[in-house]
Coordinates of C-alpha atoms in Angstrom, one line a residue:
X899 CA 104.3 164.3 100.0
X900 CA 107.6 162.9 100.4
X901 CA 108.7 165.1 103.2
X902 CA 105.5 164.4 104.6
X903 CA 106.0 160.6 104.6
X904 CA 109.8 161.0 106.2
X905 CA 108.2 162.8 108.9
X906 CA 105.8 160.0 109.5
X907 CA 108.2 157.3 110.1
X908 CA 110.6 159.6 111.8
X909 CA 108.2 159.9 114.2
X910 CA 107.2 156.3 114.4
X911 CA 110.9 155.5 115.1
X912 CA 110.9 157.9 118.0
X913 CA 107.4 157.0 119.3
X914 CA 108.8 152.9 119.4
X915 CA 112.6 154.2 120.6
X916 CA 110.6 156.0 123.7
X917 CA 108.4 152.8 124.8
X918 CA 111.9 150.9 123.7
X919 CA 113.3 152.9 127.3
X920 CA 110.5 152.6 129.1
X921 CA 110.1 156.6 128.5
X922 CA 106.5 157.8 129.3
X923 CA 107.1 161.3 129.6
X924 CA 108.4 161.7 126.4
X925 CA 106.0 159.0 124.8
X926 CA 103.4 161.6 125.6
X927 CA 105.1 164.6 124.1
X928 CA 105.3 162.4 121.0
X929 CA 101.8 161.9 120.4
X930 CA 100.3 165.2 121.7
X931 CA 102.6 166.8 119.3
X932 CA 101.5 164.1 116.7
X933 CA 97.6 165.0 117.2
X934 CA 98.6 168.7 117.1
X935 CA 100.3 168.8 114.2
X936 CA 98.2 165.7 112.3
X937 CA 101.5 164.6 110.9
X938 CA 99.3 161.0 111.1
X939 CA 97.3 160.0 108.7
X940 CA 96.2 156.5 110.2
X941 CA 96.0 157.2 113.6
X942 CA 94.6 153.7 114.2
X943 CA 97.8 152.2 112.7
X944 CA 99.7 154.6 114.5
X945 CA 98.8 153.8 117.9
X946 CA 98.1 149.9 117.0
X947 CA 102.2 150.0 116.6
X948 CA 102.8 151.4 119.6
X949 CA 100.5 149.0 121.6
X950 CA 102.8 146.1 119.8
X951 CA 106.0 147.7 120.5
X952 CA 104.6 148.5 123.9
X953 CA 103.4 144.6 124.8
X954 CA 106.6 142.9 123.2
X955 CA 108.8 145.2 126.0
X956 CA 106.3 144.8 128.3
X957 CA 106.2 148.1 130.1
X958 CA 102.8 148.7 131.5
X959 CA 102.5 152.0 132.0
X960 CA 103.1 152.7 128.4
X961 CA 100.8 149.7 127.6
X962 CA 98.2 151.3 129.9
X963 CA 98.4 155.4 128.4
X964 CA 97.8 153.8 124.8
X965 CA 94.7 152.3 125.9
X966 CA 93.9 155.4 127.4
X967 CA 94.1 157.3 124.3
X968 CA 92.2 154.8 122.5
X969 CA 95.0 152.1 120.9
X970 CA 92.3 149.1 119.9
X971 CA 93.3 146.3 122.0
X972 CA 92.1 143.5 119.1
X973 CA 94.5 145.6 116.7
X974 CA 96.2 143.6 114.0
X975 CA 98.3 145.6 111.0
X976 CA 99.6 142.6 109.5
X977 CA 98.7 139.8 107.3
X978 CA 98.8 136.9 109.8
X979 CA 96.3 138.7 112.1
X980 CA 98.1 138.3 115.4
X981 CA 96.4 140.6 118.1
X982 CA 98.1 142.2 120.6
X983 CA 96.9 139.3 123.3
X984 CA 98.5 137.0 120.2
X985 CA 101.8 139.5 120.3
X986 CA 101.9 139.3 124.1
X987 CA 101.9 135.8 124.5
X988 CA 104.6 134.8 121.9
X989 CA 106.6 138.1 121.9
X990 CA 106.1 139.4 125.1
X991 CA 109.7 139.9 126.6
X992 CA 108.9 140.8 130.1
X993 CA 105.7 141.2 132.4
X994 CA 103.8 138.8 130.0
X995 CA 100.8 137.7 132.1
X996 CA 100.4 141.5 133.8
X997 CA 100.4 142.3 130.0
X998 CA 97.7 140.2 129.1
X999 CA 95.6 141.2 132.2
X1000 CA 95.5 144.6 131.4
X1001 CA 94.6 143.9 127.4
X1002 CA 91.7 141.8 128.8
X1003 CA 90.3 144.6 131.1
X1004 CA 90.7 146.6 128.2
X1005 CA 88.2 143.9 126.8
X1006 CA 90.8 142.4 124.2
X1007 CA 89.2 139.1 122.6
X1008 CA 90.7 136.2 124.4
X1009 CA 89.6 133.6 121.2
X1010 CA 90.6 136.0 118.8
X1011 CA 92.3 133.4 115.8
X1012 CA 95.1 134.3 113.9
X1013 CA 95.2 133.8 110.4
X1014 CA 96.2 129.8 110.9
X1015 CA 93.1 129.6 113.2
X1016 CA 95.1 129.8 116.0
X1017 CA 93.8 131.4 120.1
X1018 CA 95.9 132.8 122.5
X1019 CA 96.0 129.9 124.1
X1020 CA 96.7 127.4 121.8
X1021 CA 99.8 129.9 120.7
X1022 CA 100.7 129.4 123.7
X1023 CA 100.6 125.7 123.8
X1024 CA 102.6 125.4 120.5
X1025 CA 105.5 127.6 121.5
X1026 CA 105.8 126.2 125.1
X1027 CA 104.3 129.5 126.7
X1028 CA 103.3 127.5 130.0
X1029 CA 102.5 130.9 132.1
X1030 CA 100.7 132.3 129.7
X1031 CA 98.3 129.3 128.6
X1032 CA 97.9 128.7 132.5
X1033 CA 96.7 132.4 133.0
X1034 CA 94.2 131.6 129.5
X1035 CA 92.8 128.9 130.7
X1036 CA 92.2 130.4 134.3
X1037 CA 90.5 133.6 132.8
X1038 CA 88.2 131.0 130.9
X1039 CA 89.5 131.0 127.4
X1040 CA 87.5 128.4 124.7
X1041 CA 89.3 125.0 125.2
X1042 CA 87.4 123.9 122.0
X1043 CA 87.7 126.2 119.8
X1044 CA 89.9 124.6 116.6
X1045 CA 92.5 126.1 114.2
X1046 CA 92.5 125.2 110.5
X1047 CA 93.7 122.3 110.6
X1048 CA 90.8 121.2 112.9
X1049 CA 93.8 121.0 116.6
X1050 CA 92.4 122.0 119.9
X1051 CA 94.5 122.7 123.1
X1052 CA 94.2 118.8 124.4
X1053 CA 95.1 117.9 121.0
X1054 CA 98.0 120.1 121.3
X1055 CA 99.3 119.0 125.0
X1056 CA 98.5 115.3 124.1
X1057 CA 100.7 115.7 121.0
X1058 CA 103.7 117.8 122.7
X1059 CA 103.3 115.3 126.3
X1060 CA 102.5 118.3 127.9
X1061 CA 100.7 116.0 131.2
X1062 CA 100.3 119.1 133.5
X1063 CA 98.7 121.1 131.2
X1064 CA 96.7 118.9 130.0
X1065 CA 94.9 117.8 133.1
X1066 CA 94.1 121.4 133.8
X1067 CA 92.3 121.5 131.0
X1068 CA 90.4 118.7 131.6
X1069 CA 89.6 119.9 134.7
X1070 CA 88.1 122.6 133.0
X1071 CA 86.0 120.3 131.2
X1072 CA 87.9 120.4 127.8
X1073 CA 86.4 117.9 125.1
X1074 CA 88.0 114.9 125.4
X1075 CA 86.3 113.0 122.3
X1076 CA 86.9 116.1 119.9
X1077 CA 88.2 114.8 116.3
X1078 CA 90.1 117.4 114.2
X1079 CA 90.1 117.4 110.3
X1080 CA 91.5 113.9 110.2
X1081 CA 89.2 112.7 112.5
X1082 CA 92.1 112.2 115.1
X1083 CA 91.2 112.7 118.7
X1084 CA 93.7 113.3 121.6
X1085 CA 93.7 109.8 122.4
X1086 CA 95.4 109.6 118.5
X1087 CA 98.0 112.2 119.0
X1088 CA 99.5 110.7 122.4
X1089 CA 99.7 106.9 121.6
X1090 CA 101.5 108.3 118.1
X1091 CA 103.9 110.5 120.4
X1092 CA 104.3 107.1 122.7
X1093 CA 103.6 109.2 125.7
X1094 CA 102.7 106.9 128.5
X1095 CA 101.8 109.1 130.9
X1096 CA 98.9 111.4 128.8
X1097 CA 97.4 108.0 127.4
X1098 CA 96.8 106.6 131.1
X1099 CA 95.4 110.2 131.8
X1100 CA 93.0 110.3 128.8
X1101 CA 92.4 106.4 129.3
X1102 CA 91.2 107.4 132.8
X1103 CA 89.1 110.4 132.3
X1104 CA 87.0 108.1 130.2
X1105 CA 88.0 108.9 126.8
X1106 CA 86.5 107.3 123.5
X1107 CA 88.9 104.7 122.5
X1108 CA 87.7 103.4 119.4
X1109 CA 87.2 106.7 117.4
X1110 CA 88.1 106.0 113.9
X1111 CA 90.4 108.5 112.1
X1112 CA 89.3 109.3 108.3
X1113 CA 92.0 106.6 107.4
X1114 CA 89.9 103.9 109.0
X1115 CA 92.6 103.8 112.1
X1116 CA 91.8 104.0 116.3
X1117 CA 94.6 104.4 118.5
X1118 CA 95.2 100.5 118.9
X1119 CA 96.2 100.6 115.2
X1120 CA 99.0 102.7 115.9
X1121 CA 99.6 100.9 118.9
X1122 CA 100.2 98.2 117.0
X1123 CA 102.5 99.5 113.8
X1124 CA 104.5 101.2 116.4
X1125 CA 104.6 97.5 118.2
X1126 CA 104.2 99.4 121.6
X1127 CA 103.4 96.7 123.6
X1128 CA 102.5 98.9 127.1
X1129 CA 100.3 101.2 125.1
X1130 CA 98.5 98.1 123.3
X1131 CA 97.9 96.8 126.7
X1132 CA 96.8 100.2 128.6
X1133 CA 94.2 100.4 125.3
X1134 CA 93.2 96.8 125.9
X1135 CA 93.0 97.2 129.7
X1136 CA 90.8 100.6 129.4
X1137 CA 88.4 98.7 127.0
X1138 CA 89.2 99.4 123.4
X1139 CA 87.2 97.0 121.4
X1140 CA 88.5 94.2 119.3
X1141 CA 85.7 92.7 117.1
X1142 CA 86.5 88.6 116.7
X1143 CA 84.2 88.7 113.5
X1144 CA 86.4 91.2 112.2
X1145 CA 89.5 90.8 110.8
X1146 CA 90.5 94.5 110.5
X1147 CA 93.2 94.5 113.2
X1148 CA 94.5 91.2 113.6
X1149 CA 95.5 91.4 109.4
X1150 CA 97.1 94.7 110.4
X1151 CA 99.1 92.4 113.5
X1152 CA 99.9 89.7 110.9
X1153 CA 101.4 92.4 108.5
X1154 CA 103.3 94.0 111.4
X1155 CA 104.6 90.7 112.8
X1156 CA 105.3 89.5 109.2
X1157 CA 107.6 92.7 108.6
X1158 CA 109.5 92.6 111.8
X1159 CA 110.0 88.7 111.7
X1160 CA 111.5 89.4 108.0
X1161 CA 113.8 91.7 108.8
X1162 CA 114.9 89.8 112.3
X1163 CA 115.8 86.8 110.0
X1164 CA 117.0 88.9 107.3
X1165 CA 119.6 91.0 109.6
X1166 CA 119.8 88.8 113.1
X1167 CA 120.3 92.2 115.2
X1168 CA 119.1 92.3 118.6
X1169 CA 117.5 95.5 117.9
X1170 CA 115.2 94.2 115.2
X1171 CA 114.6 90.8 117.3
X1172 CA 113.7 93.0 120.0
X1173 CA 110.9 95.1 117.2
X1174 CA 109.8 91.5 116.1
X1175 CA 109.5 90.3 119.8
X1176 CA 107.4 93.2 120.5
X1177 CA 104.8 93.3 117.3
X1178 CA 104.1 89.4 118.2
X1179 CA 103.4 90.7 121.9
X1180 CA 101.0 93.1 120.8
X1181 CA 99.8 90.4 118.7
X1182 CA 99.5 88.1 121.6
X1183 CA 97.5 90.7 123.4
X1184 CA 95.2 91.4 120.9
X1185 CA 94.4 87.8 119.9
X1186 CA 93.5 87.2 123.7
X1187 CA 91.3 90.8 123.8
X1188 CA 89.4 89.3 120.9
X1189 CA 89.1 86.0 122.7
X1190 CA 87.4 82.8 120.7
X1191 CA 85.9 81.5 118.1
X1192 CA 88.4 83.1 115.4
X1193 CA 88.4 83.1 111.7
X1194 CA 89.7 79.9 110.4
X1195 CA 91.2 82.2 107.8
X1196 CA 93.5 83.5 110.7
X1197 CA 94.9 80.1 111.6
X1198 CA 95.8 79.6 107.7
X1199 CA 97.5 83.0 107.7
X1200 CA 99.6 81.6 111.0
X1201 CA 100.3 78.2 109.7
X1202 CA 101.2 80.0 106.2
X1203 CA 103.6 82.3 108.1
X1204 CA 105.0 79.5 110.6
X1205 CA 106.6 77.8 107.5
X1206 CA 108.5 80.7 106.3
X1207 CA 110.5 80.1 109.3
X1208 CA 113.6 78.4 109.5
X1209 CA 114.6 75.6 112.2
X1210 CA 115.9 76.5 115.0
X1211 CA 119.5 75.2 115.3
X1212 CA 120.3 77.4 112.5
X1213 CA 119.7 80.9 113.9
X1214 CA 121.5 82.7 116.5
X1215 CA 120.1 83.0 120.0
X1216 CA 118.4 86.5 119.7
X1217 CA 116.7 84.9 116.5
X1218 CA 115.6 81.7 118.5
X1219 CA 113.4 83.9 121.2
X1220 CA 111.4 85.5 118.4
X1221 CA 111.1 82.0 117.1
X1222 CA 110.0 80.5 119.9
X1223 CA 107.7 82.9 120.6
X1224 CA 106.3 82.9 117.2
X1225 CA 105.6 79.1 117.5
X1226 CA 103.5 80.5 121.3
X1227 CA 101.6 82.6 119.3
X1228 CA 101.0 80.2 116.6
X1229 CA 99.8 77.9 119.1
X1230 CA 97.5 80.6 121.2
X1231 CA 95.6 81.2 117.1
X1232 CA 95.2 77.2 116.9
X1233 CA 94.3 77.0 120.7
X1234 CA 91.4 80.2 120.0
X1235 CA 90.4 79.0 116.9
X1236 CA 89.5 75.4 117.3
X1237 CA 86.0 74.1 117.1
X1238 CA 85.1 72.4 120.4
X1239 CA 82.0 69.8 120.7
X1240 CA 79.1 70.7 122.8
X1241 CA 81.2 70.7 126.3
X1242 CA 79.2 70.3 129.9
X1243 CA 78.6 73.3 132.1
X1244 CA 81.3 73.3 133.8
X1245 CA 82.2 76.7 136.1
X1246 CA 85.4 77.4 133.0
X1247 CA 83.0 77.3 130.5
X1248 CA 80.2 79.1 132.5
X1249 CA 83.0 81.7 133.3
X1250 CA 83.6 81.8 129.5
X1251 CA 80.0 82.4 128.5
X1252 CA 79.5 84.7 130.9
X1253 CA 82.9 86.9 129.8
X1254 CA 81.5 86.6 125.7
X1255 CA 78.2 88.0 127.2
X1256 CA 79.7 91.0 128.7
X1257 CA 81.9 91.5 126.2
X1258 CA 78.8 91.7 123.7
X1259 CA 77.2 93.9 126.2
X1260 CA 79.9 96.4 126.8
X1261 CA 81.2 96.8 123.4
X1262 CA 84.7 96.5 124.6
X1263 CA 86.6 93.5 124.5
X1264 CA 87.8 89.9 126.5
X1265 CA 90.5 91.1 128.4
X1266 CA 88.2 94.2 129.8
X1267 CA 85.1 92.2 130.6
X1268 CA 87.8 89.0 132.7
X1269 CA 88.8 92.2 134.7
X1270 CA 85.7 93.5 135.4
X1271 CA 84.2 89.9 136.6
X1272 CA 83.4 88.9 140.3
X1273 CA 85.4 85.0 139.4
X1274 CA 88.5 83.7 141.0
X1275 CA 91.9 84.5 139.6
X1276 CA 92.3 80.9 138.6
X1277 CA 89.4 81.4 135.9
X1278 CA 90.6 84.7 134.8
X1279 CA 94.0 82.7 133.7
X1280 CA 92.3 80.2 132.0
X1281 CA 89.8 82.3 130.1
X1282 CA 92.9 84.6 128.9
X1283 CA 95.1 81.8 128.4
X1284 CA 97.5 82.0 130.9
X1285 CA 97.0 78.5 132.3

């Protein structure tokens, strides 16, 4: 039994030393006499190696005379279940697309999952296989399909700012609005990776803004704890919406603001004035998005904040900006939240009933619905407070 065993993987070591050099001739030799002699006991297993050893040094005529002779092309001997298309695209040293054309035609599965729940594809996504996920997607691969963790291909590119990719697959129709176990969407994965360029993409492809992840969060939340001002305002702009009757998000703003204005007074360094500056931007932004009447309780929480803060002509000048525009903040809650008396119909307040009507409408918020209004610029300023 023993000598039996040593010739086993003595002859596994040359079969794998042959497709090593590329050697065909003798790669045939090898298993003829291995058939002959029936030295091989798991002839499946046997040839499964050699289809590995043959895809990871990518010589194709070896590749090709193990199909031949009946290597499975969905073959996996180990415990993480990585087929040979799997092996190919991570391991593959040379040849790798050829390699994975001839697998296919040799009707490999091109969704097999791995043990992790992990395609071809979205292998190839993770380890930065560009080729390779470009020749997937082309030979129509499922852009839905989800590993365990509930990730998809977009979810993947959105994550890793992979932009090119990423539109191909949209392109190809991948779903945009797909949540994974966390309920995270793409949309989720690229404004927590701060990439610009992917949000505007999935913005303008019409993506679902307000999906809400399993911790009660949409993207304009973590918008807003990473005070990214340009994101908040591309989320904004594209139509998020921003509930005035709710206070969900603007206590999340308050809490933000009420951090980074702590520290800024606590340690007066540019780079946590500049943090502060930027959470009462967002803050700014999102106040005007929700547009008026507010919460009295929200001009309390301002007023209650405002007096925490010192006077002015004892802080140094990076201090004094956040200050100041604190106090234009402060003033914006006061400005939204007041209580006017029955006022005429005059075209600003026509404008602004007509803006709180679409708004209602469209389910998105202010800011969207003064953008998407045939009025002059002039009333578009004064509805958003820029006059």
């Amino acid at each position: 039994m023993g000598n039996y065993w040593c010739q086993t993987v003595e002859l596994t070591s040359q079969v794998v030393g042959a497709i090593h050099d590329g050697n065909l001739l003798l790669l045939k030799e090898l298993n003829e006499a291995a058939n002959e002699s029936s030295i091989v006991s798991d002839n499946k297993r046997f040839l499964g190696l050699q289809l590995h050893a043959a895809i990871e040094e990518g010589h194709l005529k070896c590749l090709s005379y193990l199909l031949q002779i009946g290597a499975d092309p969905c073959y996996y001997y180990c415990v993480d279940r990585m087929t040979p298309l799997h092996h190919a695209v991570l391991k593959g040293k040379r040849n790798v697309i050829e390699t994975c054309r001839i697998l296919l035609d040799a009707k490999a599965d091109i969704n097999a999952q791995n043990i992790w729940g992990r395609t071809p594809l979205i292998s190839a996504i993770v380890n930065f296989k560009t080729m390779a996920a470009e020749f997937l997607i082309g030979e129509n691969a499922n852009l839905n399909i989800q590993d365990e963790s509930g990730t998809t291909p977009l979810m993947v590119c959105a994550s890793y700012n992979n932009h090119d990719l990423l539109k191909k697959l949209l392109l190809k129709d991948a779903n945009i609005n797909q949540v994974d176990a966390k309920g995270r969407t793409a949309l989720h994965f690229a404004v927590v990776g701060k990439h610009i360029g992917v949000i505007k993409e999935l913005v303008s492809c019409n993506c679902m803004l307000s999906t809400y992840d399993v911790y009660g969060h949409t993207p304009l939340h973590a918008a807003i704890t990473k005070c990214h001002t340009e994101i908040t305002d591309i989320l904004i702009h594209g139509g998020i919406r921003v509930i005035s009757s709710s206070t969900h998000i603007i206590d999340l703003c308050f809490k933000i603001v009420h951090s980074t204005v702590t520290r800024c007074l606590a340690y007066h360094s540019e780079s946590d004035c500049a943090q502060a500056i930027s959470s009462l931007e967002c803050m700014h932004q999102v106040l005007i998005a929700m547009g008026p009447p507010l919460k009295k309780s929200i001009y309390q929480k301002a007023l209650r904040l405002e007096k925490s803060i010192p006077k002015l002509d004892s802080l140094p000048e990076c201090v004094q900006r956040v200050v100041v525009f604190f106090n234009k903040v402060t003033a914006l809650v006061a400005q939204i939240t007041a209580k006017n008396p029955k006022t005429m119909d005059t075209l600003q307040n026509l404008s602004r009933r007509a803006c709180r009507q679409a708004t209602i409408a469209s389910g998105h918020n202010v800011t969207w619905a003064v953008h998407h209004m045939d009025i002059h610029t002039f009333l578009k300023d004064l509805i958003l407070f820029k006059s």
